[in-house]
PDB file of C-alpha atoms in Angstrom:
ATOM      1  CA  MET A 945     -11.045  35.645 106.005  1.00 43.00           C
ATOM      2  CA  ASN A 946      -9.536  35.828 102.517  1.00 49.00           C
ATOM      3  CA  SER A 947     -10.606  33.274  99.939  1.00 47.00           C
ATOM      4  CA  PRO A 948      -7.923  31.297  98.135  1.00 51.00           C
ATOM      5  CA  PRO A 949      -7.279  32.199  94.477  1.00 54.00           C
ATOM      6  CA  GLY A 950     -10.011  30.873  92.211  1.00 55.00           C
ATOM      7  CA  HIS A 951     -12.427  30.381  95.116  1.00 53.00           C
ATOM      8  CA  ARG A 952     -15.790  32.066  94.817  1.00 58.00           C
ATOM      9  CA  SER A 953     -16.823  33.759  97.999  1.00 58.00           C
ATOM     10  CA  GLY A 954     -19.816  32.166  99.648  1.00 60.00           C
ATOM     11  CA  ASP A 955     -19.234  28.807  97.962  1.00 59.00           C
ATOM     12  CA  PRO A 956     -18.325  25.903 100.218  1.00 61.00           C
ATOM     13  CA  ARG A 957     -14.852  24.542  99.607  1.00 61.00           C
ATOM     14  CA  PRO A 958     -14.806  21.171  97.903  1.00 56.00           C
ATOM     15  CA  SER A 959     -13.089  18.603 100.081  1.00 66.00           C
ATOM     16  CA  ARG A 960     -11.132  16.976  97.245  1.00 84.00           C
ATOM     17  CA  PRO A 961      -9.259  18.298  94.199  1.00 88.00           C
ATOM     18  CA  VAL A 962     -11.470  16.226  91.884  1.00 90.00           C
ATOM     19  CA  ALA A 963     -14.571  17.827  93.394  1.00 89.00           C
ATOM     20  CA  ALA A 964     -13.040  21.273  92.871  1.00 89.00           C
ATOM     21  CA  PHE A 965     -12.228  20.384  89.263  1.00 91.00           C
ATOM     22  CA  LEU A 966     -15.764  19.156  88.587  1.00 92.00           C
ATOM     23  CA  ARG A 967     -17.256  22.196  90.348  1.00 93.00           C
ATOM     24  CA  GLY A 968     -15.452  24.368  87.807  1.00 93.00           C
ATOM     25  CA  PHE A 969     -17.552  22.774  85.066  1.00 95.00           C
ATOM     26  CA  THR A 970     -20.664  23.819  86.971  1.00 95.00           C
ATOM     27  CA  PHE A 971     -19.507  27.444  87.022  1.00 95.00           C
ATOM     28  CA  ALA A 972     -18.616  27.305  83.331  1.00 96.00           C
ATOM     29  CA  GLY A 973     -22.043  25.873  82.536  1.00 96.00           C
ATOM     30  CA  GLN A 974     -23.661  28.674  84.504  1.00 97.00           C
ATOM     31  CA  GLY A 975     -21.725  31.172  82.404  1.00 96.00           C
ATOM     32  CA  VAL A 976     -22.882  29.593  79.157  1.00 97.00           C
ATOM     33  CA  TRP A 977     -26.472  29.362  80.418  1.00 97.00           C
ATOM     34  CA  HIS A 978     -26.406  33.039  81.443  1.00 97.00           C
ATOM     35  CA  ALA A 979     -25.373  34.007  77.906  1.00 97.00           C
ATOM     36  CA  VAL A 980     -28.101  31.821  76.381  1.00 97.00           C
ATOM     37  CA  ARG A 981     -30.734  33.198  78.760  1.00 97.00           C
ATOM     38  CA  THR A 982     -29.841  36.870  78.463  1.00 97.00           C
ATOM     39  CA  GLN A 983     -28.287  37.413  75.038  1.00 97.00           C
ATOM     40  CA  ARG A 984     -30.548  37.362  71.988  1.00 97.00           C
ATOM     41  CA  ASN A 985     -27.578  37.027  69.651  1.00 97.00           C
ATOM     42  CA  MET A 986     -26.374  33.938  71.525  1.00 98.00           C
ATOM     43  CA  ARG A 987     -29.724  32.322  70.820  1.00 98.00           C
ATOM     44  CA  VAL A 988     -29.444  33.360  67.157  1.00 98.00           C
ATOM     45  CA  HIS A 989     -25.977  31.786  66.972  1.00 98.00           C
ATOM     46  CA  LEU A 990     -27.284  28.593  68.597  1.00 98.00           C
ATOM     47  CA  ALA A 991     -30.089  28.434  66.028  1.00 98.00           C
ATOM     48  CA  ALA A 992     -27.546  28.877  63.220  1.00 98.00           C
ATOM     49  CA  ALA A 993     -25.361  26.175  64.788  1.00 98.00           C
ATOM     50  CA  THR A 994     -28.341  23.823  64.983  1.00 98.00           C
ATOM     51  CA  ALA A 995     -29.108  24.516  61.310  1.00 98.00           C
ATOM     52  CA  ALA A 996     -25.474  23.869  60.347  1.00 98.00           C
ATOM     53  CA  VAL A 997     -25.412  20.565  62.228  1.00 98.00           C
ATOM     54  CA  THR A 998     -28.716  19.539  60.641  1.00 98.00           C
ATOM     55  CA  VAL A 999     -27.438  20.367  57.155  1.00 98.00           C
ATOM     56  CA  GLY A1000     -24.208  18.489  57.899  1.00 98.00           C
ATOM     57  CA  ILE A1001     -26.177  15.399  58.902  1.00 98.00           C
ATOM     58  CA  VAL A1002     -28.432  15.584  55.845  1.00 97.00           C
ATOM     59  CA  LEU A1003     -25.475  16.084  53.478  1.00 97.00           C
ATOM     60  CA  ARG A1004     -23.416  13.428  55.265  1.00 97.00           C
ATOM     61  CA  ILE A1005     -20.290  15.535  55.441  1.00 98.00           C
ATOM     62  CA  GLY A1006     -16.990  13.869  56.313  1.00 97.00           C
ATOM     63  CA  ALA A1007     -14.872  14.009  59.448  1.00 98.00           C
ATOM     64  CA  VAL A1008     -12.677  16.897  58.294  1.00 98.00           C
ATOM     65  CA  GLN A1009     -15.739  18.923  57.341  1.00 98.00           C
ATOM     66  CA  TRP A1010     -17.311  18.151  60.736  1.00 98.00           C
ATOM     67  CA  ALA A1011     -14.138  19.350  62.438  1.00 98.00           C
ATOM     68  CA  CYS A1012     -14.275  22.618  60.496  1.00 98.00           C
ATOM     69  CA  VAL A1013     -17.974  23.138  61.254  1.00 98.00           C
ATOM     70  CA  ALA A1014     -17.492  22.309  64.950  1.00 98.00           C
ATOM     71  CA  LEU A1015     -14.526  24.665  65.230  1.00 98.00           C
ATOM     72  CA  ALA A1016     -16.448  27.465  63.535  1.00 98.00           C
ATOM     73  CA  ILE A1017     -19.444  26.956  65.825  1.00 98.00           C
ATOM     74  CA  GLY A1018     -17.235  26.864  68.902  1.00 98.00           C
ATOM     75  CA  MET A1019     -15.386  30.026  67.935  1.00 98.00           C
ATOM     76  CA  VAL A1020     -18.601  31.990  67.343  1.00 98.00           C
ATOM     77  CA  LEU A1021     -20.196  30.847  70.613  1.00 98.00           C
ATOM     78  CA  ALA A1022     -16.994  31.555  72.559  1.00 98.00           C
ATOM     79  CA  ALA A1023     -16.712  35.012  71.005  1.00 98.00           C
ATOM     80  CA  GLU A1024     -20.323  35.747  71.963  1.00 98.00           C
ATOM     81  CA  ILE A1025     -19.644  34.703  75.556  1.00 98.00           C
ATOM     82  CA  VAL A1026     -16.514  36.882  75.698  1.00 98.00           C
ATOM     83  CA  ASN A1027     -18.569  39.761  74.289  1.00 98.00           C
ATOM     84  CA  THR A1028     -21.105  39.225  77.070  1.00 97.00           C
ATOM     85  CA  VAL A1029     -18.310  39.272  79.660  1.00 97.00           C
ATOM     86  CA  VAL A1030     -16.783  42.479  78.285  1.00 97.00           C
ATOM     87  CA  GLU A1031     -20.155  44.218  78.308  1.00 96.00           C
ATOM     88  CA  ALA A1032     -20.901  43.069  81.862  1.00 96.00           C
ATOM     89  CA  MET A1033     -17.514  44.183  83.175  1.00 97.00           C
ATOM     90  CA  ILE A1034     -17.847  47.627  81.615  1.00 97.00           C
ATOM     91  CA  ASP A1035     -21.421  48.018  82.841  1.00 95.00           C
ATOM     92  CA  LEU A1036     -20.261  47.008  86.316  1.00 95.00           C
ATOM     93  CA  HIS A1037     -17.584  49.693  86.233  1.00 94.00           C
ATOM     94  CA  THR A1038     -19.588  52.601  84.831  1.00 91.00           C
ATOM     95  CA  GLN A1039     -23.017  53.513  83.512  1.00 89.00           C
ATOM     96  CA  GLN A1040     -21.679  56.699  81.927  1.00 93.00           C
ATOM     97  CA  PHE A1041     -20.387  56.973  78.394  1.00 94.00           C
ATOM     98  CA  HIS A1042     -16.631  56.678  78.109  1.00 95.00           C
ATOM     99  CA  PRO A1043     -14.750  56.481  74.803  1.00 96.00           C
ATOM    100  CA  LEU A1044     -12.612  53.563  76.034  1.00 96.00           C
ATOM    101  CA  ALA A1045     -15.716  51.667  77.141  1.00 96.00           C
ATOM    102  CA  LYS A1046     -17.066  52.136  73.628  1.00 96.00           C
ATOM    103  CA  VAL A1047     -13.805  50.822  72.149  1.00 97.00           C
ATOM    104  CA  ALA A1048     -13.950  47.734  74.369  1.00 97.00           C
ATOM    105  CA  LYS A1049     -17.617  46.991  73.683  1.00 97.00           C
ATOM    106  CA  ASP A1050     -17.298  47.642  69.949  1.00 98.00           C
ATOM    107  CA  GLY A1051     -14.137  45.537  69.778  1.00 98.00           C
ATOM    108  CA  ALA A1052     -15.791  42.608  71.517  1.00 98.00           C
ATOM    109  CA  ALA A1053     -18.797  42.878  69.212  1.00 98.00           C
ATOM    110  CA  GLY A1054     -16.392  43.094  66.265  1.00 98.00           C
ATOM    111  CA  ALA A1055     -14.788  39.822  67.348  1.00 98.00           C
ATOM    112  CA  VAL A1056     -18.207  38.178  67.163  1.00 98.00           C
ATOM    113  CA  LEU A1057     -18.755  39.672  63.712  1.00 98.00           C
ATOM    114  CA  VAL A1058     -15.379  38.417  62.446  1.00 98.00           C
ATOM    115  CA  THR A1059     -15.891  34.891  63.785  1.00 98.00           C
ATOM    116  CA  SER A1060     -19.433  34.818  62.404  1.00 98.00           C
ATOM    117  CA  ALA A1061     -18.199  35.867  58.963  1.00 98.00           C
ATOM    118  CA  ALA A1062     -15.520  33.169  59.112  1.00 98.00           C
ATOM    119  CA  ALA A1063     -18.195  30.621  60.087  1.00 98.00           C
ATOM    120  CA  VAL A1064     -20.253  31.622  57.051  1.00 98.00           C
ATOM    121  CA  GLY A1065     -17.119  31.071  54.953  1.00 98.00           C
ATOM    122  CA  VAL A1066     -16.726  27.592  56.453  1.00 98.00           C
ATOM    123  CA  ALA A1067     -20.391  26.838  55.759  1.00 98.00           C
ATOM    124  CA  ILE A1068     -19.985  27.910  52.136  1.00 98.00           C
ATOM    125  CA  ALA A1069     -16.801  25.867  51.708  1.00 98.00           C
ATOM    126  CA  VAL A1070     -18.288  22.759  53.326  1.00 98.00           C
ATOM    127  CA  PHE A1071     -21.906  22.778  52.165  1.00 98.00           C
ATOM    128  CA  VAL A1072     -21.996  24.423  48.729  1.00 97.00           C
ATOM    129  CA  PRO A1073     -19.828  21.817  46.960  1.00 96.00           C
ATOM    130  CA  ARG A1074     -22.034  19.042  48.398  1.00 94.00           C
ATOM    131  CA  LEU A1075     -25.175  20.864  47.294  1.00 94.00           C
ATOM    132  CA  LEU A1076     -23.840  21.331  43.754  1.00 94.00           C
ATOM    133  CA  ARG A1077     -23.236  17.582  43.233  1.00 87.00           C
TER     134      ARG A1077
END
């Protein structure tokens, strides 16, 4: 029997649309938890995010600054999760070196680097002026 689109094989079908919607959050949480559990850099990014939030609390930054910090944190964590997905998909497909696999993995890692650099820029813009007062 074929599963409907979006249905994970082996998972019981939720009886109501709301249950299906809520079940999606469970799967998303499992994806985030997998990245936290298995990816050292995800844990490093979470530590940096915790430090940024702590500094923001101590410096009593404003709402706009919080929005910038939250967006930067979210972008870095999302990029790290996408990087994890790209690596897993390529590893699932082949264990042998392929130049296109290298391009995909390096590109995904590059996206994490770019978002991390942007997050450092946000941290400098938000925190340094407060520290210099």
